[in-house]
Amino acid sequence: ESRFKMSSYSIDGYHVIKKMRWGRALSTPLSLWLAQEVNRLAPDIVHVHLPNPLPLFMLSHISSPIIATYHASILNKGVAGFLYRYLYQQQLKYIDNVVVTSEEIKQEKNFLKLTLPQKKISTIPIGIKPPVVKKALNDNKNTLCYFFSGRLVKYKGLSYMVKAMKSLPGELLIAGDGPEKKALKKTVNTLGLQNRVKFLGALEKTEIYENILACDLFVLPSISEAEAFGVSALEAMSLGCPVLTTRLNSGVASVNQHLQTGVVVSPKSEKAIVQGIRSISDKDTLTRLGKRAHERYNEHFTYEQMIQSYEKLYKRAAIAGDGFS
């Protein structure tokens, strides 16, 4: 959507229309009369993404089949979260099929499994295109290197990784920015880790990929299901880098496999992080895990596989006419 004006353009053979918005509230774009605009276009299929309150206000007014990709529950939003969940339950009957990105999402303590028949749920993992790396950084073969990229927010669990560095060899590189940066830097200074924990700031995608190739282990020590899938870990795996993730009831569990493509540890535990990394820290093991991580990406999480799955789903909806009745 574009602020205060509507725009349209073509990209890769597709015509894109951006509806004007009047601002944002609780991270949600405010765009009035969206349902009328959708119906005017008379689409064969309408595809929305949840959680997002805006589509829920318009579902009952749309005449085309509706598919919704459900990424995660609303977490820690207080009254706003309660109202969203109520609205979600009321509007779900207008959705013809819900796509979840992993089998674990079905078991999450959300309102999907409580209100929707299993036959109306499809599982389509997120797929990514192979990252393009322009150059390889010179890596330090004499010490272990751990790398994180993403927003510096509490649910990423980076404070536990930083504290774990007291008991781990090597260095930790942190790429990204966010509200937790100041607190993380304070922890680093308190523990005297300034020479082994480095903040790289926000990097371009190619720079992130270069750092992944130069390091031994990508770390994603998230502490809640707000980490719905872990695309950053998947990017690392696609480049042949093993990953550390935590045991969450979300899509993260479907990406990394313990002692196969990396290591899976308990969340909110610096001790678990230390033990997990020590169990795979020799170079031969890391190389083997990285190779298997790349293979797993090719087997399950390519962009082409995701597109093919959605194409099949769209065809089912178009043939049915009114969705999946």
Short mmCIF file of C-alpha atoms in Angstrom, two decimals:
data_model
loop_
_atom_site.label_atom_id
_atom_site.label_comp_id
_atom_site.label_asym_id
_atom_site.label_seq_id
_atom_site.Cartn_x
_atom_site.Cartn_y
_atom_site.Cartn_z
CA GLU A 1 0.00 0.00 0.00
CA SER A 2 1.11 3.59 -0.60
CA ARG A 3 0.51 6.39 1.84
CA PHE A 4 -2.25 8.85 0.77
CA LYS A 5 -2.21 7.74 -2.86
CA MET A 6 -2.89 4.72 -5.02
CA SER A 7 -0.24 3.46 -7.42
CA SER A 8 0.21 0.69 -9.97
CA TYR A 9 3.15 -0.73 -11.89
CA SER A 10 4.38 -3.90 -13.59
CA ILE A 11 7.17 -6.18 -12.37
CA ASP A 12 8.28 -9.53 -13.79
CA GLY A 13 5.18 -9.63 -15.99
CA TYR A 14 2.76 -9.00 -13.10
CA HIS A 15 0.56 -5.95 -12.65
CA VAL A 16 0.83 -4.62 -9.10
CA ILE A 17 -1.70 -2.25 -7.55
CA LYS A 18 -0.91 -0.57 -4.24
CA LYS A 19 -3.97 0.69 -2.41
CA MET A 20 -3.57 3.96 -0.56
CA ARG A 21 -3.37 3.91 3.23
CA TRP A 22 -4.12 6.54 5.84
CA GLY A 23 -1.43 5.55 8.31
CA ARG A 24 -0.79 2.67 10.70
CA ALA A 25 -2.20 1.53 14.01
CA LEU A 26 -0.55 -1.27 16.04
CA SER A 27 1.69 -2.04 13.03
CA THR A 28 -1.41 -2.44 10.83
CA PRO A 29 -1.90 -0.34 7.66
CA LEU A 30 -5.19 1.54 7.62
CA SER A 31 -6.71 1.19 4.17
CA LEU A 32 -10.44 1.89 3.82
CA TRP A 33 -12.76 0.31 1.27
CA LEU A 34 -10.26 -2.41 0.40
CA ALA A 35 -12.98 -5.05 -0.04
CA GLN A 36 -14.81 -2.91 -2.62
CA GLU A 37 -11.58 -2.48 -4.56
CA VAL A 38 -10.90 -6.22 -4.50
CA ASN A 39 -14.41 -7.04 -5.72
CA ARG A 40 -14.11 -4.44 -8.49
CA LEU A 41 -11.12 -6.37 -9.84
CA ALA A 42 -13.17 -9.61 -9.74
CA PRO A 43 -10.18 -11.85 -8.95
CA ASP A 44 -10.32 -15.63 -9.33
CA ILE A 45 -8.66 -15.99 -5.91
CA VAL A 46 -7.97 -13.68 -2.98
CA HIS A 47 -4.89 -14.54 -0.92
CA VAL A 48 -4.35 -12.85 2.45
CA HIS A 49 -1.69 -13.26 5.13
CA LEU A 50 -2.36 -13.59 8.87
CA PRO A 51 -1.90 -12.32 11.53
CA ASN A 52 -3.08 -9.02 10.13
CA PRO A 53 -6.33 -7.44 11.35
CA LEU A 54 -7.06 -5.58 8.11
CA PRO A 55 -8.05 -8.60 5.95
CA LEU A 56 -10.35 -9.89 8.67
CA PHE A 57 -12.51 -6.77 8.41
CA MET A 58 -13.12 -7.38 4.73
CA LEU A 59 -13.50 -11.15 4.36
CA SER A 60 -17.28 -11.22 4.69
CA HIS A 61 -17.59 -8.71 1.84
CA ILE A 62 -15.41 -10.53 -0.70
CA SER A 63 -17.15 -12.72 -3.27
CA SER A 64 -14.08 -14.63 -4.57
CA PRO A 65 -12.54 -17.78 -3.02
CA ILE A 66 -10.22 -16.82 -0.14
CA ILE A 67 -6.93 -18.44 0.82
CA ALA A 68 -5.09 -17.30 3.94
CA THR A 69 -1.50 -18.06 4.86
CA TYR A 70 -1.33 -18.28 8.64
CA HIS A 71 2.19 -17.46 9.85
CA ALA A 72 1.80 -17.22 13.62
CA SER A 73 -0.42 -16.30 16.53
CA ILE A 74 -0.77 -12.83 17.97
CA LEU A 75 1.46 -12.82 21.05
CA ASN A 76 1.80 -10.34 23.92
CA LYS A 77 -0.57 -7.72 22.50
CA GLY A 78 -2.90 -7.37 25.48
CA VAL A 79 -6.39 -6.09 24.70
CA ALA A 80 -5.55 -5.66 21.02
CA GLY A 81 -4.53 -9.31 20.83
CA PHE A 82 -7.73 -10.43 22.54
CA LEU A 83 -9.87 -8.44 20.10
CA TYR A 84 -7.93 -9.82 17.15
CA ARG A 85 -8.41 -13.41 18.29
CA TYR A 86 -12.15 -12.84 18.71
CA LEU A 87 -12.40 -11.27 15.25
CA TYR A 88 -10.33 -14.10 13.79
CA GLN A 89 -12.71 -16.72 15.20
CA GLN A 90 -15.73 -14.88 13.84
CA GLN A 91 -14.34 -14.39 10.34
CA LEU A 92 -12.68 -17.76 9.81
CA LYS A 93 -15.84 -19.18 8.25
CA TYR A 94 -15.27 -16.96 5.21
CA ILE A 95 -11.84 -18.48 4.49
CA ASP A 96 -11.90 -21.42 2.08
CA ASN A 97 -8.44 -22.77 2.88
CA VAL A 98 -5.76 -21.86 5.40
CA VAL A 99 -2.09 -22.48 4.62
CA VAL A 100 0.34 -23.06 7.48
CA THR A 101 4.07 -22.99 6.91
CA SER A 102 4.80 -26.06 9.03
CA GLU A 103 3.11 -29.00 10.74
CA GLU A 104 4.17 -27.54 14.09
CA ILE A 105 1.92 -24.51 13.57
CA LYS A 106 -1.09 -26.85 13.67
CA GLN A 107 -0.11 -27.89 17.19
CA GLU A 108 0.58 -24.37 18.40
CA LYS A 109 -1.68 -23.00 21.14
CA ASN A 110 -3.54 -20.77 18.72
CA PHE A 111 -7.06 -20.52 17.42
CA LEU A 112 -6.46 -22.25 14.12
CA LYS A 113 -6.84 -25.81 15.40
CA LEU A 114 -9.79 -24.85 17.59
CA THR A 115 -12.00 -23.43 14.87
CA LEU A 116 -11.03 -24.94 11.51
CA PRO A 117 -11.50 -28.51 10.18
CA GLN A 118 -8.22 -30.22 9.33
CA LYS A 119 -9.41 -30.81 5.75
CA LYS A 120 -9.36 -27.05 5.19
CA ILE A 121 -5.70 -26.72 6.22
CA SER A 122 -2.77 -27.06 3.79
CA THR A 123 0.90 -27.16 4.77
CA ILE A 124 3.29 -25.30 2.47
CA PRO A 125 6.75 -24.54 3.87
CA ILE A 126 8.37 -21.21 3.13
CA GLY A 127 10.84 -21.52 0.28
CA ILE A 128 13.65 -19.15 -0.63
CA LYS A 129 15.74 -18.49 -3.70
CA PRO A 130 19.42 -19.44 -3.47
CA PRO A 131 21.31 -16.46 -2.01
CA VAL A 132 23.68 -14.70 -4.39
CA VAL A 133 27.10 -14.05 -2.87
CA LYS A 134 29.37 -11.67 -4.72
CA LYS A 135 32.51 -12.51 -2.79
CA ALA A 136 33.72 -14.59 0.12
CA LEU A 137 35.17 -12.92 3.19
CA ASN A 138 38.47 -14.16 4.54
CA ASP A 139 37.52 -16.42 7.42
CA ASN A 140 39.66 -17.12 10.46
CA LYS A 141 40.51 -20.80 10.43
CA ASN A 142 42.15 -20.62 13.87
CA THR A 143 39.03 -19.84 15.88
CA LEU A 144 35.32 -20.58 15.80
CA CYS A 145 32.99 -17.90 14.48
CA TYR A 146 29.27 -17.65 15.26
CA PHE A 147 26.98 -15.35 13.29
CA PHE A 148 23.52 -13.88 13.87
CA SER A 149 21.48 -11.63 11.60
CA GLY A 150 18.05 -10.19 12.31
CA ARG A 151 16.22 -7.60 14.37
CA LEU A 152 17.64 -7.10 17.83
CA VAL A 153 14.46 -7.76 19.81
CA LYS A 154 13.88 -9.77 22.99
CA TYR A 155 12.28 -12.83 21.42
CA LYS A 156 15.44 -13.49 19.41
CA GLY A 157 17.09 -14.55 22.69
CA LEU A 158 20.46 -13.00 21.89
CA SER A 159 21.14 -12.13 25.52
CA TYR A 160 21.50 -15.86 26.22
CA MET A 161 23.93 -16.29 23.35
CA VAL A 162 26.01 -13.34 24.53
CA LYS A 163 26.19 -14.76 28.07
CA ALA A 164 27.11 -18.17 26.64
CA MET A 165 30.18 -16.60 25.05
CA LYS A 166 31.75 -16.47 28.53
CA SER A 167 32.21 -20.24 28.27
CA LEU A 168 32.75 -20.63 24.52
CA PRO A 169 35.83 -20.11 22.36
CA GLY A 170 35.81 -17.89 19.29
CA GLU A 171 33.83 -14.80 18.39
CA LEU A 172 30.20 -13.84 17.88
CA LEU A 173 29.23 -11.47 15.07
CA ILE A 174 25.84 -9.76 15.33
CA ALA A 175 24.31 -8.13 12.26
CA GLY A 176 21.18 -6.04 12.66
CA ASP A 177 19.63 -3.28 14.69
CA GLY A 178 16.73 -2.89 17.08
CA PRO A 179 15.54 -1.91 20.55
CA GLU A 180 17.67 -4.52 22.36
CA LYS A 181 20.99 -3.29 20.96
CA LYS A 182 21.77 -1.00 23.90
CA ALA A 183 21.02 -3.71 26.49
CA LEU A 184 23.08 -6.27 24.57
CA LYS A 185 26.06 -3.93 24.36
CA LYS A 186 25.80 -3.29 28.10
CA THR A 187 25.89 -7.05 28.75
CA VAL A 188 28.92 -7.42 26.48
CA ASN A 189 30.75 -4.65 28.36
CA THR A 190 29.78 -6.02 31.78
CA LEU A 191 31.14 -9.46 30.86
CA GLY A 192 34.29 -8.03 29.27
CA LEU A 193 33.53 -9.57 25.88
CA GLN A 194 34.17 -6.49 23.73
CA ASN A 195 36.93 -8.24 21.77
CA ARG A 196 34.87 -11.37 21.06
CA VAL A 197 31.33 -10.05 20.50
CA LYS A 198 31.08 -7.57 17.65
CA PHE A 199 28.09 -5.56 16.44
CA LEU A 200 28.15 -5.09 12.68
CA GLY A 201 25.00 -2.96 12.41
CA ALA A 202 22.45 -3.35 9.63
CA LEU A 203 24.01 -5.06 6.60
CA GLU A 204 22.96 -5.52 3.00
CA LYS A 205 21.80 -9.01 2.08
CA THR A 206 24.98 -9.78 0.15
CA GLU A 207 27.07 -8.74 3.17
CA ILE A 208 25.03 -11.04 5.40
CA TYR A 209 25.61 -13.95 3.04
CA GLU A 210 29.35 -13.21 2.91
CA ASN A 211 29.53 -13.34 6.70
CA ILE A 212 27.57 -16.60 6.77
CA LEU A 213 30.11 -18.19 4.44
CA ALA A 214 32.98 -16.94 6.58
CA CYS A 215 31.59 -18.24 9.88
CA ASP A 216 31.22 -21.75 11.27
CA LEU A 217 27.74 -21.63 12.81
CA PHE A 218 24.63 -19.50 12.35
CA VAL A 219 22.81 -18.92 15.66
CA LEU A 220 19.11 -18.25 16.16
CA PRO A 221 18.53 -18.61 19.94
CA SER A 222 14.88 -17.46 19.89
CA ILE A 223 12.85 -17.78 23.09
CA SER A 224 9.20 -17.70 21.91
CA GLU A 225 6.87 -18.72 19.09
CA ALA A 226 7.06 -15.12 17.87
CA GLU A 227 9.85 -16.74 15.84
CA ALA A 228 7.37 -18.32 13.47
CA PHE A 229 9.70 -19.96 10.94
CA GLY A 230 13.29 -18.77 11.01
CA VAL A 231 13.97 -17.73 7.42
CA SER A 232 17.40 -16.41 8.42
CA ALA A 233 18.42 -19.90 9.56
CA LEU A 234 17.11 -21.31 6.30
CA GLU A 235 19.25 -18.83 4.35
CA ALA A 236 22.29 -20.04 6.27
CA MET A 237 21.44 -23.67 5.53
CA SER A 238 21.08 -22.89 1.83
CA LEU A 239 24.68 -21.66 1.92
CA GLY A 240 25.90 -24.84 3.60
CA CYS A 241 26.21 -23.38 7.10
CA PRO A 242 25.00 -25.42 10.10
CA VAL A 243 22.64 -23.66 12.50
CA LEU A 244 21.81 -23.46 16.18
CA THR A 245 18.10 -23.08 16.93
CA THR A 246 15.92 -23.56 20.00
CA ARG A 247 13.21 -26.08 20.75
CA LEU A 248 10.07 -24.08 19.89
CA ASN A 249 6.57 -25.15 18.94
CA SER A 250 6.71 -23.24 15.68
CA GLY A 251 8.00 -23.61 12.14
CA VAL A 252 11.58 -23.31 13.42
CA ALA A 253 11.32 -26.96 14.48
CA SER A 254 10.72 -28.03 10.87
CA VAL A 255 13.81 -26.30 9.50
CA ASN A 256 16.76 -27.43 11.60
CA GLN A 257 17.28 -31.08 12.63
CA HIS A 258 19.22 -31.84 15.78
CA LEU A 259 22.71 -33.22 15.07
CA GLN A 260 21.78 -33.56 11.40
CA THR A 261 21.86 -29.99 10.08
CA GLY A 262 22.98 -28.29 13.28
CA VAL A 263 22.00 -28.35 16.92
CA VAL A 264 18.68 -27.73 18.70
CA VAL A 265 18.80 -26.55 22.32
CA SER A 266 16.36 -25.54 25.05
CA PRO A 267 15.31 -21.87 24.90
CA LYS A 268 16.22 -19.33 27.57
CA SER A 269 19.33 -21.24 28.63
CA GLU A 270 22.91 -20.10 28.14
CA LYS A 271 24.02 -23.45 29.60
CA ALA A 272 22.09 -25.33 26.89
CA ILE A 273 23.70 -23.16 24.22
CA VAL A 274 27.19 -23.87 25.57
CA GLN A 275 26.57 -27.62 25.75
CA GLY A 276 24.99 -27.70 22.31
CA ILE A 277 27.84 -25.86 20.61
CA ARG A 278 30.47 -27.92 22.39
CA SER A 279 28.84 -31.09 21.06
CA ILE A 280 29.44 -30.05 17.44
CA SER A 281 32.40 -27.68 17.71
CA ASP A 282 35.11 -29.62 15.88
CA LYS A 283 35.63 -28.53 12.30
CA ASP A 284 34.91 -31.92 10.73
CA THR A 285 31.52 -32.15 12.46
CA LEU A 286 30.61 -28.60 11.44
CA THR A 287 31.55 -29.35 7.84
CA ARG A 288 29.40 -32.49 7.82
CA LEU A 289 26.43 -30.68 9.36
CA GLY A 290 26.79 -27.83 6.87
CA LYS A 291 26.71 -30.22 3.93
CA ARG A 292 23.56 -31.90 5.25
CA ALA A 293 21.99 -28.48 5.92
CA HIS A 294 22.46 -27.56 2.26
CA GLU A 295 20.97 -30.88 1.18
CA ARG A 296 17.92 -30.39 3.41
CA TYR A 297 17.32 -26.94 1.94
CA ASN A 298 17.37 -28.41 -1.58
CA GLU A 299 15.04 -31.24 -0.56
CA HIS A 300 12.33 -29.21 1.18
CA PHE A 301 12.69 -25.42 1.11
CA THR A 302 13.42 -24.13 -2.37
CA TYR A 303 11.46 -21.25 -3.84
CA GLU A 304 10.38 -23.42 -6.77
CA GLN A 305 8.85 -26.04 -4.45
CA MET A 306 6.85 -23.39 -2.61
CA ILE A 307 5.54 -21.84 -5.85
CA GLN A 308 4.53 -25.22 -7.27
CA SER A 309 2.57 -26.02 -4.10
CA TYR A 310 0.71 -22.72 -4.24
CA GLU A 311 -0.05 -23.18 -7.93
CA LYS A 312 -1.71 -26.53 -7.16
CA LEU A 313 -3.70 -24.94 -4.36
CA TYR A 314 -4.83 -22.05 -6.57
CA LYS A 315 -5.97 -24.45 -9.28
CA ARG A 316 -8.04 -26.40 -6.75
CA ALA A 317 -9.71 -23.19 -5.63
CA ALA A 318 -10.36 -21.98 -9.18
CA ILE A 319 -11.83 -25.31 -10.28
CA ALA A 320 -14.11 -25.46 -7.24
CA GLY A 321 -15.33 -21.95 -8.01
CA ASP A 322 -16.38 -21.17 -4.45
CA GLY A 323 -13.21 -22.43 -2.88
CA PHE A 324 -12.91 -26.03 -1.67
CA SER A 325 -16.49 -27.13 -1.19
#
